[in-house]
Amino acid sequence: MKNVTDSFVFLGHWPSAGSFGFNTDILATNLINLSVVLGVLIFFGKGVLSDLLDNRKQRILNTIRNSDELRGKAIEQLEKARARLKKVEIDADQFRVNGYSEIEREKMNLINSTYKTLEQFENYKNETIQFEQQKAINQVRQRVFQQALQGALGTLNSSLNNELHLRTINANIGMFGAMNEITD
Amino acid sequence: MNILSYSINQLKGLYDISGVEVGQHFYWQIGSFQIHGQVLITSWVVIAILLGSAAIAVRSPQTIPTGGQNFFEYVLEFIRDVSKTQIGEEYRPWVPFIGTMFLFIFVSNWSGALLPWKIIQLPHGELAAPTNDINTTVALALLTSVAYFYAGLTKKGLGYFGKYIQPTPILLPINILEDFTKPLSLSFRLFGNILADELVVVVLVSLVPLVVPIPVMFLGLFTSGIQALIFATLAAAYIGESLEGHH
């Protein structure tokens, strides 16, 4: 009751109190109810909140662990892939070296064979040239001979009169006669 | 005579104890403006609580969050979820805005319901949640309006105004009206809820000082949280609405 009257007196003063100050009246400031509410809130809220936060932390931990595992696996795979790459590179080098020598040899072979073929062709060419030359010479020869024969025939025809004809025939008959005698 | 003056005093005392301080403000004069000082003071306290706790929480960030960092990351995740569900794909740039709205309103409401503001006496008026004052909620709601206009205009340019005649041009007046009703409803809802909560508590306390107000205080805590969530969700929804394409 004392308290209530106190609060009456106090409240009676305060609308005219034109300055800052502290209200020490426990009932008017609602302190008890506020502390009860706060207490209940903390008591129940703490459990819920800590559960929530623990769950979240656990989830994050799990995620981190999972990603760590994945990372480890990925690194392992990377290592494996690197080793394989190294091996393949060595193989490739070997193949390349082998291939180069092979190519070199092939080249030499090819050059040699080509050289031989070329030589052969050269020979053929020379022979052909000789042959052609021979042919040309023969042709020329034939031509000259023909012309000479024609000339001779012309000369013969132009200068062949009865007397010469007779002489020739006689001479030939004589020759044949001599040949006949020889064969007999 | 004596008795009469005594009874008048008694009545005055009764009037005072049941006198609920609504509409009384602790005015500050800045330029030609009258400022509600008690709102600013409590806002500063709320801002200090938010900034201080955030600064402490991120003081030494760790890969595996513990304690305060964990809690604040959880809150951030929650805000991000809210903005993601309301805004959609392009929610990322709006998380700070939505988060600021939600956290400020939430901490304001809960500070009004949990902190014993009445211990500190002002020359006029009394300290309460900042959202208890219509000016705060109107400011927050107008910020939301500006935000969703900004979102729409930056995304679509002047084509944003095409949504006013979107389903049919007949709806133009209603669509324009919506831009006024959105901040109005946002601010009045928040203001009304918080003021009503605190008034109910104050009235009950003045009638029965102990135990009886406690359930109502819990109800106040609940509605305060819900109101903060509603405000943030609606702000995000409005932003998302002006961001979404009509094609």
Tab-separated table of C-alpha atoms in Angstrom:
chain	number	residue	atom	x	y	z
A	1	MET	CA	0.000	0.000	0.000
A	2	LYS	CA	2.886	2.273	0.873
A	3	ASN	CA	4.366	1.526	-2.460
A	4	VAL	CA	1.210	2.431	-4.313
A	5	THR	CA	0.873	5.759	-2.518
A	6	ASP	CA	4.517	6.396	-3.205
A	7	SER	CA	3.892	5.806	-6.842
A	8	PHE	CA	0.907	8.152	-6.645
A	9	VAL	CA	3.029	10.869	-5.196
A	10	PHE	CA	5.762	10.223	-7.641
A	11	LEU	CA	3.491	10.173	-10.653
A	12	GLY	CA	1.830	13.287	-9.387
A	13	HIS	CA	5.103	15.043	-9.793
A	14	TRP	CA	6.374	13.819	-13.028
A	15	PRO	CA	4.357	15.501	-15.798
A	16	SER	CA	5.764	18.811	-14.623
A	17	ALA	CA	9.270	17.407	-14.242
A	18	GLY	CA	10.983	19.167	-17.094
A	19	SER	CA	14.260	17.326	-17.041
A	20	PHE	CA	15.871	13.956	-17.589
A	21	GLY	CA	15.958	11.549	-14.729
A	22	PHE	CA	15.483	8.002	-13.599
A	23	ASN	CA	12.172	6.517	-12.722
A	24	THR	CA	12.885	4.243	-9.799
A	25	ASP	CA	9.323	3.017	-9.385
A	26	ILE	CA	9.502	-0.707	-10.009
A	27	LEU	CA	5.808	-1.117	-10.765
A	28	ALA	CA	5.482	1.823	-13.109
A	29	THR	CA	8.557	0.855	-15.087
A	30	ASN	CA	7.151	-2.660	-15.415
A	31	LEU	CA	10.530	-4.089	-14.415
A	32	ILE	CA	9.245	-7.292	-12.843
A	33	ASN	CA	7.157	-8.291	-15.827
A	34	LEU	CA	9.968	-7.413	-18.204
A	35	SER	CA	12.458	-9.488	-16.283
A	36	VAL	CA	10.021	-12.409	-16.191
A	37	VAL	CA	9.476	-12.132	-19.928
A	38	LEU	CA	13.181	-11.844	-20.567
A	39	GLY	CA	13.890	-14.769	-18.285
A	40	VAL	CA	11.341	-17.004	-19.975
A	41	LEU	CA	12.577	-15.878	-23.351
A	42	ILE	CA	16.175	-16.647	-22.514
A	43	PHE	CA	15.268	-19.930	-20.796
A	44	PHE	CA	13.299	-21.305	-23.748
A	45	GLY	CA	14.893	-19.345	-26.549
A	46	LYS	CA	18.393	-20.395	-25.579
A	47	GLY	CA	17.704	-24.085	-26.105
A	48	VAL	CA	15.982	-23.542	-29.428
A	49	LEU	CA	18.564	-21.094	-30.654
A	50	SER	CA	21.543	-23.175	-29.593
A	51	ASP	CA	19.977	-26.226	-31.233
A	52	LEU	CA	19.462	-24.242	-34.406
A	53	LEU	CA	22.979	-22.851	-34.388
A	54	ASP	CA	24.502	-26.232	-33.519
A	55	ASN	CA	22.663	-27.789	-36.427
A	56	ARG	CA	23.908	-25.070	-38.713
A	57	LYS	CA	27.462	-25.482	-37.457
A	58	GLN	CA	27.236	-29.236	-37.915
A	59	ARG	CA	25.950	-28.749	-41.431
A	60	ILE	CA	28.773	-26.391	-42.249
A	61	LEU	CA	31.270	-28.809	-40.741
A	62	ASN	CA	29.837	-31.643	-42.789
A	63	THR	CA	29.960	-29.551	-45.912
A	64	ILE	CA	33.558	-28.588	-45.241
A	65	ARG	CA	34.478	-32.191	-44.521
A	66	ASN	CA	32.766	-33.365	-47.692
A	67	SER	CA	34.449	-30.747	-49.794
A	68	ASP	CA	37.774	-31.592	-48.144
A	69	GLU	CA	37.253	-35.207	-49.070
A	70	LEU	CA	36.307	-34.247	-52.582
A	71	ARG	CA	39.364	-32.040	-52.747
A	72	GLY	CA	41.584	-34.907	-51.570
A	73	LYS	CA	40.080	-37.160	-54.180
A	74	ALA	CA	40.492	-34.537	-56.837
A	75	ILE	CA	44.128	-34.008	-55.869
A	76	GLU	CA	44.701	-37.753	-55.992
A	77	GLN	CA	43.144	-37.942	-59.409
A	78	LEU	CA	45.200	-34.985	-60.497
A	79	GLU	CA	48.347	-36.753	-59.325
A	80	LYS	CA	47.350	-39.885	-61.192
A	81	ALA	CA	46.583	-37.925	-64.301
A	82	ARG	CA	49.909	-36.138	-64.000
A	83	ALA	CA	51.799	-39.416	-63.683
A	84	ARG	CA	49.991	-40.748	-66.702
A	85	LEU	CA	50.738	-37.592	-68.592
A	86	LYS	CA	54.414	-37.922	-67.746
A	87	LYS	CA	54.439	-41.525	-68.924
A	88	VAL	CA	52.661	-40.648	-72.106
A	89	GLU	CA	55.058	-37.786	-72.698
A	90	ILE	CA	58.039	-40.088	-72.290
A	91	ASP	CA	56.434	-42.566	-74.673
A	92	ALA	CA	55.752	-39.802	-77.103
A	93	ASP	CA	59.368	-38.678	-76.898
A	94	GLN	CA	60.541	-42.184	-77.568
A	95	PHE	CA	58.152	-42.525	-80.426
A	96	ARG	CA	59.298	-39.233	-81.780
A	97	VAL	CA	62.977	-40.210	-81.620
A	98	ASN	CA	62.225	-43.573	-83.182
A	99	GLY	CA	60.125	-41.968	-85.771
A	100	TYR	CA	62.820	-39.472	-86.658
A	101	SER	CA	65.423	-42.166	-87.217
A	102	GLU	CA	62.878	-44.189	-89.151
A	103	ILE	CA	62.054	-41.208	-91.278
A	104	GLU	CA	65.734	-40.514	-91.838
A	105	ARG	CA	66.297	-44.072	-92.934
A	106	GLU	CA	63.254	-44.012	-95.133
A	107	LYS	CA	64.486	-40.828	-96.661
A	108	MET	CA	67.884	-42.293	-97.391
A	109	ASN	CA	66.272	-45.366	-98.885
A	110	LEU	CA	64.003	-43.299	-100.990
A	111	ILE	CA	66.838	-41.096	-102.168
A	112	ASN	CA	68.904	-44.113	-103.041
A	113	SER	CA	66.140	-45.835	-104.932
A	114	THR	CA	65.257	-42.649	-106.715
A	115	TYR	CA	68.858	-42.177	-107.616
A	116	LYS	CA	68.985	-45.616	-109.061
A	117	THR	CA	65.816	-45.107	-111.023
A	118	LEU	CA	67.149	-41.825	-112.211
A	119	GLU	CA	70.333	-43.461	-113.393
A	120	GLN	CA	68.305	-46.081	-115.157
A	121	PHE	CA	66.253	-43.414	-116.819
A	122	GLU	CA	69.441	-41.656	-117.835
A	123	ASN	CA	70.639	-44.849	-119.443
A	124	TYR	CA	67.355	-45.334	-121.187
A	125	LYS	CA	67.514	-41.797	-122.382
A	126	ASN	CA	71.014	-42.208	-123.735
A	127	GLU	CA	70.073	-45.417	-125.455
A	128	THR	CA	67.003	-43.862	-126.932
A	129	ILE	CA	69.034	-40.941	-128.147
A	130	GLN	CA	71.573	-43.256	-129.698
A	131	PHE	CA	68.808	-45.265	-131.263
A	132	GLU	CA	67.112	-42.212	-132.599
A	133	GLN	CA	70.429	-40.981	-133.939
A	134	GLN	CA	70.989	-44.302	-135.579
A	135	LYS	CA	67.511	-44.180	-136.985
A	136	ALA	CA	68.002	-40.696	-138.315
A	137	ILE	CA	71.347	-41.612	-139.809
A	138	ASN	CA	69.772	-44.652	-141.466
A	139	GLN	CA	66.959	-42.557	-142.783
A	140	VAL	CA	69.355	-40.002	-144.148
A	141	ARG	CA	71.384	-42.790	-145.586
A	142	GLN	CA	68.357	-44.388	-147.164
A	143	ARG	CA	67.266	-41.062	-148.551
A	144	VAL	CA	70.670	-40.331	-150.020
A	145	PHE	CA	70.830	-43.845	-151.428
A	146	GLN	CA	67.365	-43.528	-152.907
A	147	GLN	CA	68.221	-40.234	-154.442
A	148	ALA	CA	71.415	-41.677	-155.818
A	149	LEU	CA	69.528	-44.648	-157.209
A	150	GLN	CA	66.890	-42.369	-158.701
A	151	GLY	CA	69.651	-40.236	-160.157
A	152	ALA	CA	71.296	-43.333	-161.480
A	153	LEU	CA	67.987	-44.613	-162.793
A	154	GLY	CA	67.332	-41.227	-164.429
A	155	THR	CA	70.784	-41.229	-165.906
A	156	LEU	CA	70.279	-44.787	-167.053
A	157	ASN	CA	66.858	-44.087	-168.545
A	158	SER	CA	68.064	-40.931	-170.233
A	159	SER	CA	71.192	-42.480	-171.646
A	160	LEU	CA	69.710	-45.843	-172.447
A	161	ASN	CA	69.545	-46.274	-176.209
A	162	ASN	CA	69.267	-49.403	-178.299
A	163	GLU	CA	72.975	-50.003	-178.606
A	164	LEU	CA	73.644	-49.587	-174.956
A	165	HIS	CA	70.627	-51.711	-174.214
A	166	LEU	CA	71.936	-54.461	-176.345
A	167	ARG	CA	75.366	-54.214	-174.861
A	168	THR	CA	73.993	-54.428	-171.458
A	169	ILE	CA	71.800	-57.350	-172.260
A	170	ASN	CA	74.729	-59.069	-173.907
A	171	ALA	CA	76.914	-58.362	-171.003
A	172	ASN	CA	74.298	-59.684	-168.662
A	173	ILE	CA	73.712	-62.731	-170.780
A	174	GLY	CA	77.431	-63.247	-170.800
A	175	MET	CA	77.530	-62.843	-167.070
A	176	PHE	CA	74.630	-65.246	-166.539
A	177	GLY	CA	76.270	-67.646	-168.942
A	178	ALA	CA	79.471	-67.473	-166.959
A	179	MET	CA	77.518	-67.917	-163.766
A	180	ASN	CA	75.667	-70.894	-165.273
A	181	GLU	CA	78.954	-72.467	-166.269
A	182	ILE	CA	80.301	-71.946	-162.806
A	183	THR	CA	77.254	-73.538	-161.223
A	184	ASP	CA	77.436	-76.445	-163.589
B	1	MET	CA	-12.588	22.302	1.389
B	2	ASN	CA	-9.661	20.351	2.617
B	3	ILE	CA	-11.383	17.127	1.758
B	4	LEU	CA	-12.304	18.433	-1.653
B	5	SER	CA	-8.743	19.453	-2.481
B	6	TYR	CA	-7.544	16.099	-1.161
B	7	SER	CA	-10.013	14.248	-3.348
B	8	ILE	CA	-9.001	16.385	-6.316
B	9	ASN	CA	-5.400	15.492	-5.623
B	10	GLN	CA	-6.373	11.876	-5.336
B	11	LEU	CA	-8.240	12.080	-8.631
B	12	LYS	CA	-5.297	13.770	-10.238
B	13	GLY	CA	-3.112	11.004	-8.972
B	14	LEU	CA	-5.468	8.388	-10.330
B	15	TYR	CA	-5.642	10.226	-13.592
B	16	ASP	CA	-1.893	10.331	-13.707
B	17	ILE	CA	-1.414	6.660	-12.996
B	18	SER	CA	-3.912	5.700	-15.605
B	19	GLY	CA	-2.799	8.466	-17.919
B	20	VAL	CA	-1.330	6.763	-20.931
B	21	GLU	CA	1.177	8.886	-22.696
B	22	VAL	CA	-0.116	8.918	-26.231
B	23	GLY	CA	0.478	11.931	-28.405
B	24	GLN	CA	2.947	13.452	-25.986
B	25	HIS	CA	6.319	13.953	-27.506
B	26	PHE	CA	9.697	15.155	-26.445
B	27	TYR	CA	10.186	17.826	-29.060
B	28	TRP	CA	13.474	18.986	-30.449
B	29	GLN	CA	13.688	21.998	-32.657
B	30	ILE	CA	15.987	21.646	-35.645
B	31	GLY	CA	15.655	24.597	-38.005
B	32	SER	CA	11.956	25.054	-38.496
B	33	PHE	CA	11.243	21.365	-37.886
B	34	GLN	CA	9.898	19.818	-34.767
B	35	ILE	CA	11.584	16.510	-34.156
B	36	HIS	CA	10.301	13.742	-31.915
B	37	GLY	CA	13.403	13.405	-29.791
B	38	GLN	CA	12.394	10.224	-27.975
B	39	VAL	CA	12.083	8.379	-31.292
B	40	LEU	CA	15.517	9.519	-32.372
B	41	ILE	CA	17.063	8.492	-29.066
B	42	THR	CA	15.597	4.999	-29.207
B	43	SER	CA	16.484	4.728	-32.904
B	44	TRP	CA	20.072	5.544	-32.069
B	45	VAL	CA	20.071	2.913	-29.371
B	46	VAL	CA	18.667	0.364	-31.826
B	47	ILE	CA	21.233	1.348	-34.452
B	48	ALA	CA	23.981	1.114	-31.847
B	49	ILE	CA	22.784	-2.355	-30.816
B	50	LEU	CA	22.714	-3.530	-34.436
B	51	LEU	CA	26.038	-2.038	-35.484
B	52	GLY	CA	27.753	-3.030	-32.243
B	53	SER	CA	26.610	-6.640	-32.306
B	54	ALA	CA	27.396	-6.968	-36.007
B	55	ALA	CA	30.854	-5.463	-35.469
B	56	ILE	CA	31.518	-7.840	-32.587
B	57	ALA	CA	30.234	-10.796	-34.591
B	58	VAL	CA	32.487	-10.182	-37.594
B	59	ARG	CA	35.507	-9.116	-35.561
B	60	SER	CA	37.430	-12.300	-36.301
B	61	PRO	CA	35.610	-14.291	-38.964
B	62	GLN	CA	36.354	-17.989	-39.038
B	63	THR	CA	35.774	-20.753	-41.542
B	64	ILE	CA	33.740	-22.722	-39.036
B	65	PRO	CA	31.449	-20.110	-37.499
B	66	THR	CA	30.906	-20.169	-33.749
B	67	GLY	CA	28.770	-18.120	-31.409
B	68	GLY	CA	27.920	-14.660	-32.645
B	69	GLN	CA	29.263	-15.192	-36.135
B	70	ASN	CA	27.177	-18.315	-36.508
B	71	PHE	CA	24.072	-16.497	-35.287
B	72	PHE	CA	24.554	-13.544	-37.615
B	73	GLU	CA	25.254	-15.789	-40.561
B	74	TYR	CA	22.043	-17.604	-39.740
B	75	VAL	CA	20.169	-14.288	-39.700
B	76	LEU	CA	21.749	-13.320	-43.005
B	77	GLU	CA	20.744	-16.662	-44.490
B	78	PHE	CA	17.208	-16.109	-43.287
B	79	ILE	CA	17.046	-12.634	-44.852
B	80	ARG	CA	18.545	-13.971	-48.045
B	81	ASP	CA	15.922	-16.705	-48.155
B	82	VAL	CA	13.147	-14.179	-47.667
B	83	SER	CA	14.417	-11.901	-50.420
B	84	LYS	CA	15.103	-14.849	-52.715
B	85	THR	CA	11.611	-16.230	-52.408
B	86	GLN	CA	10.032	-12.808	-52.917
B	87	ILE	CA	12.307	-11.207	-55.511
B	88	GLY	CA	13.517	-14.217	-57.410
B	89	GLU	CA	16.604	-14.442	-59.589
B	90	GLU	CA	17.937	-10.926	-59.139
B	91	TYR	CA	17.584	-10.872	-55.352
B	92	ARG	CA	21.253	-10.369	-54.555
B	93	PRO	CA	21.517	-6.523	-54.792
B	94	TRP	CA	18.421	-6.158	-52.609
B	95	VAL	CA	19.529	-8.279	-49.674
B	96	PRO	CA	21.133	-5.286	-47.877
B	97	PHE	CA	17.966	-3.227	-48.188
B	98	ILE	CA	15.614	-5.992	-47.098
B	99	GLY	CA	18.016	-6.956	-44.327
B	100	THR	CA	18.224	-3.398	-43.058
B	101	MET	CA	14.454	-3.113	-43.032
B	102	PHE	CA	13.938	-6.406	-41.280
B	103	LEU	CA	16.663	-6.013	-38.693
B	104	PHE	CA	15.876	-2.406	-37.853
B	105	ILE	CA	12.159	-3.056	-37.478
B	106	PHE	CA	12.678	-6.294	-35.609
B	107	VAL	CA	15.175	-4.886	-33.137
B	108	SER	CA	13.067	-1.745	-32.753
B	109	ASN	CA	9.943	-3.757	-31.982
B	110	TRP	CA	11.689	-6.081	-29.585
B	111	SER	CA	13.521	-3.256	-27.888
B	112	GLY	CA	10.135	-1.674	-27.257
B	113	ALA	CA	8.849	-4.921	-25.818
B	114	LEU	CA	11.919	-6.027	-23.875
B	115	LEU	CA	14.016	-3.038	-22.817
B	116	PRO	CA	12.876	-1.177	-19.722
B	117	TRP	CA	12.775	2.185	-21.461
B	118	LYS	CA	10.591	3.704	-18.772
B	119	ILE	CA	13.472	3.748	-16.319
B	120	ILE	CA	14.744	6.799	-18.147
B	121	GLN	CA	12.521	9.764	-17.697
B	122	LEU	CA	12.180	12.457	-20.295
B	123	PRO	CA	10.948	15.998	-19.740
B	124	HIS	CA	8.043	15.165	-21.998
B	125	GLY	CA	6.697	11.982	-23.500
B	126	GLU	CA	8.357	8.644	-22.895
B	127	LEU	CA	10.807	6.343	-24.593
B	128	ALA	CA	9.361	3.468	-26.588
B	129	ALA	CA	10.042	1.479	-29.718
B	130	PRO	CA	10.954	3.736	-32.678
B	131	THR	CA	8.310	1.956	-34.761
B	132	ASN	CA	5.761	3.144	-32.231
B	133	ASP	CA	5.880	6.529	-33.976
B	134	ILE	CA	4.118	6.995	-37.289
B	135	ASN	CA	7.005	9.099	-38.641
B	136	THR	CA	9.415	6.171	-38.457
B	137	THR	CA	7.091	3.745	-40.169
B	138	VAL	CA	6.162	6.278	-42.862
B	139	ALA	CA	9.859	6.888	-43.501
B	140	LEU	CA	10.484	3.164	-43.815
B	141	ALA	CA	7.489	2.702	-46.099
B	142	LEU	CA	8.510	5.628	-48.317
B	143	LEU	CA	12.009	4.172	-48.551
B	144	THR	CA	10.383	0.968	-49.753
B	145	SER	CA	8.425	2.928	-52.367
B	146	VAL	CA	11.588	4.645	-53.573
B	147	ALA	CA	13.337	1.288	-53.638
B	148	TYR	CA	10.784	-0.438	-55.808
B	149	PHE	CA	10.526	2.520	-58.177
B	150	TYR	CA	14.297	2.553	-58.444
B	151	ALA	CA	14.353	-1.196	-59.050
B	152	GLY	CA	11.771	-0.982	-61.818
B	153	LEU	CA	13.235	2.090	-63.502
B	154	THR	CA	16.817	0.846	-63.522
B	155	LYS	CA	15.741	-2.484	-64.935
B	156	LYS	CA	13.257	-1.393	-67.585
B	157	GLY	CA	13.791	2.336	-68.035
B	158	LEU	CA	10.660	4.258	-68.841
B	159	GLY	CA	9.081	1.023	-70.017
B	160	TYR	CA	8.470	0.374	-66.330
B	161	PHE	CA	5.446	2.678	-66.501
B	162	GLY	CA	3.936	0.337	-69.051
B	163	LYS	CA	2.828	-1.867	-66.185
B	164	TYR	CA	0.241	0.743	-65.204
B	165	ILE	CA	-1.874	-0.187	-68.192
B	166	GLN	CA	-0.787	-3.776	-68.135
B	167	PRO	CA	-3.821	-6.020	-68.009
B	168	THR	CA	-6.039	-3.305	-69.478
B	169	PRO	CA	-5.881	0.521	-69.564
B	170	ILE	CA	-9.099	0.633	-67.564
B	171	LEU	CA	-7.103	-0.336	-64.504
B	172	LEU	CA	-4.843	2.724	-64.801
B	173	PRO	CA	-6.414	4.651	-61.899
B	174	ILE	CA	-6.271	1.626	-59.644
B	175	ASN	CA	-2.674	0.948	-60.577
B	176	ILE	CA	-1.720	4.535	-59.814
B	177	LEU	CA	-3.657	4.374	-56.575
B	178	GLU	CA	-1.683	1.296	-55.624
B	179	ASP	CA	1.509	3.322	-55.467
B	180	PHE	CA	-0.091	5.396	-52.746
B	181	THR	CA	-1.788	2.596	-50.886
B	182	LYS	CA	1.345	0.482	-50.673
B	183	PRO	CA	3.346	2.824	-48.412
B	184	LEU	CA	0.168	3.789	-46.612
B	185	SER	CA	-0.724	0.220	-45.724
B	186	LEU	CA	2.881	-0.665	-44.895
B	187	SER	CA	3.339	2.232	-42.511
B	188	PHE	CA	-0.096	2.030	-40.885
B	189	ARG	CA	0.096	-1.695	-40.371
B	190	LEU	CA	3.427	-1.527	-38.607
B	191	PHE	CA	2.602	1.593	-36.620
B	192	GLY	CA	-0.815	0.341	-35.588
B	193	ASN	CA	0.395	-3.072	-34.487
B	194	ILE	CA	3.308	-1.818	-32.434
B	195	LEU	CA	1.382	1.045	-30.881
B	196	ALA	CA	-1.499	-1.262	-30.050
B	197	ASP	CA	0.855	-3.811	-28.470
B	198	GLU	CA	2.520	-1.223	-26.314
B	199	LEU	CA	-0.758	0.454	-25.392
B	200	VAL	CA	-2.313	-2.823	-24.331
B	201	VAL	CA	0.710	-3.577	-22.187
B	202	VAL	CA	0.749	-0.080	-20.674
B	203	VAL	CA	-2.973	-0.139	-19.924
B	204	LEU	CA	-2.780	-3.590	-18.394
B	205	VAL	CA	0.225	-2.584	-16.332
B	206	SER	CA	-1.597	0.461	-15.071
B	207	LEU	CA	-4.561	-1.700	-14.094
B	208	VAL	CA	-2.837	-4.806	-12.751
B	209	PRO	CA	0.868	-4.213	-12.421
B	210	LEU	CA	1.965	-7.824	-12.024
B	211	VAL	CA	1.610	-11.157	-13.868
B	212	VAL	CA	-1.470	-10.244	-15.916
B	213	PRO	CA	0.444	-8.276	-18.579
B	214	ILE	CA	2.936	-11.094	-19.107
B	215	PRO	CA	0.901	-13.128	-21.654
B	216	VAL	CA	0.103	-9.932	-23.503
B	217	MET	CA	3.788	-9.063	-23.528
B	218	PHE	CA	4.567	-12.429	-25.074
B	219	LEU	CA	1.847	-11.842	-27.605
B	220	GLY	CA	3.472	-8.455	-28.257
B	221	LEU	CA	6.849	-10.108	-28.814
B	222	PHE	CA	5.253	-12.524	-31.248
B	223	THR	CA	3.373	-9.897	-33.229
B	224	SER	CA	6.440	-7.634	-33.230
B	225	GLY	CA	8.506	-10.307	-34.876
B	226	ILE	CA	5.709	-11.125	-37.307
B	227	GLN	CA	5.294	-7.455	-38.202
B	228	ALA	CA	9.002	-7.085	-38.944
B	229	LEU	CA	8.853	-10.188	-41.122
B	230	ILE	CA	5.709	-8.927	-42.877
B	231	PHE	CA	7.249	-5.561	-43.590
B	232	ALA	CA	10.433	-7.077	-44.990
B	233	THR	CA	8.512	-9.674	-47.005
B	234	LEU	CA	6.159	-7.084	-48.466
B	235	ALA	CA	9.009	-4.717	-49.318
B	236	ALA	CA	10.767	-7.591	-51.079
B	237	ALA	CA	7.541	-8.575	-52.812
B	238	TYR	CA	6.986	-5.042	-54.102
B	239	ILE	CA	10.558	-4.876	-55.382
B	240	GLY	CA	10.165	-8.276	-56.983
B	241	GLU	CA	6.883	-7.187	-58.550
B	242	SER	CA	8.465	-4.168	-60.210
B	243	LEU	CA	11.446	-6.277	-61.323
B	244	GLU	CA	9.526	-9.098	-62.931
B	245	GLY	CA	8.981	-8.935	-66.658
B	246	HIS	CA	5.527	-8.886	-68.151
B	247	HIS	CA	6.622	-10.632	-71.299
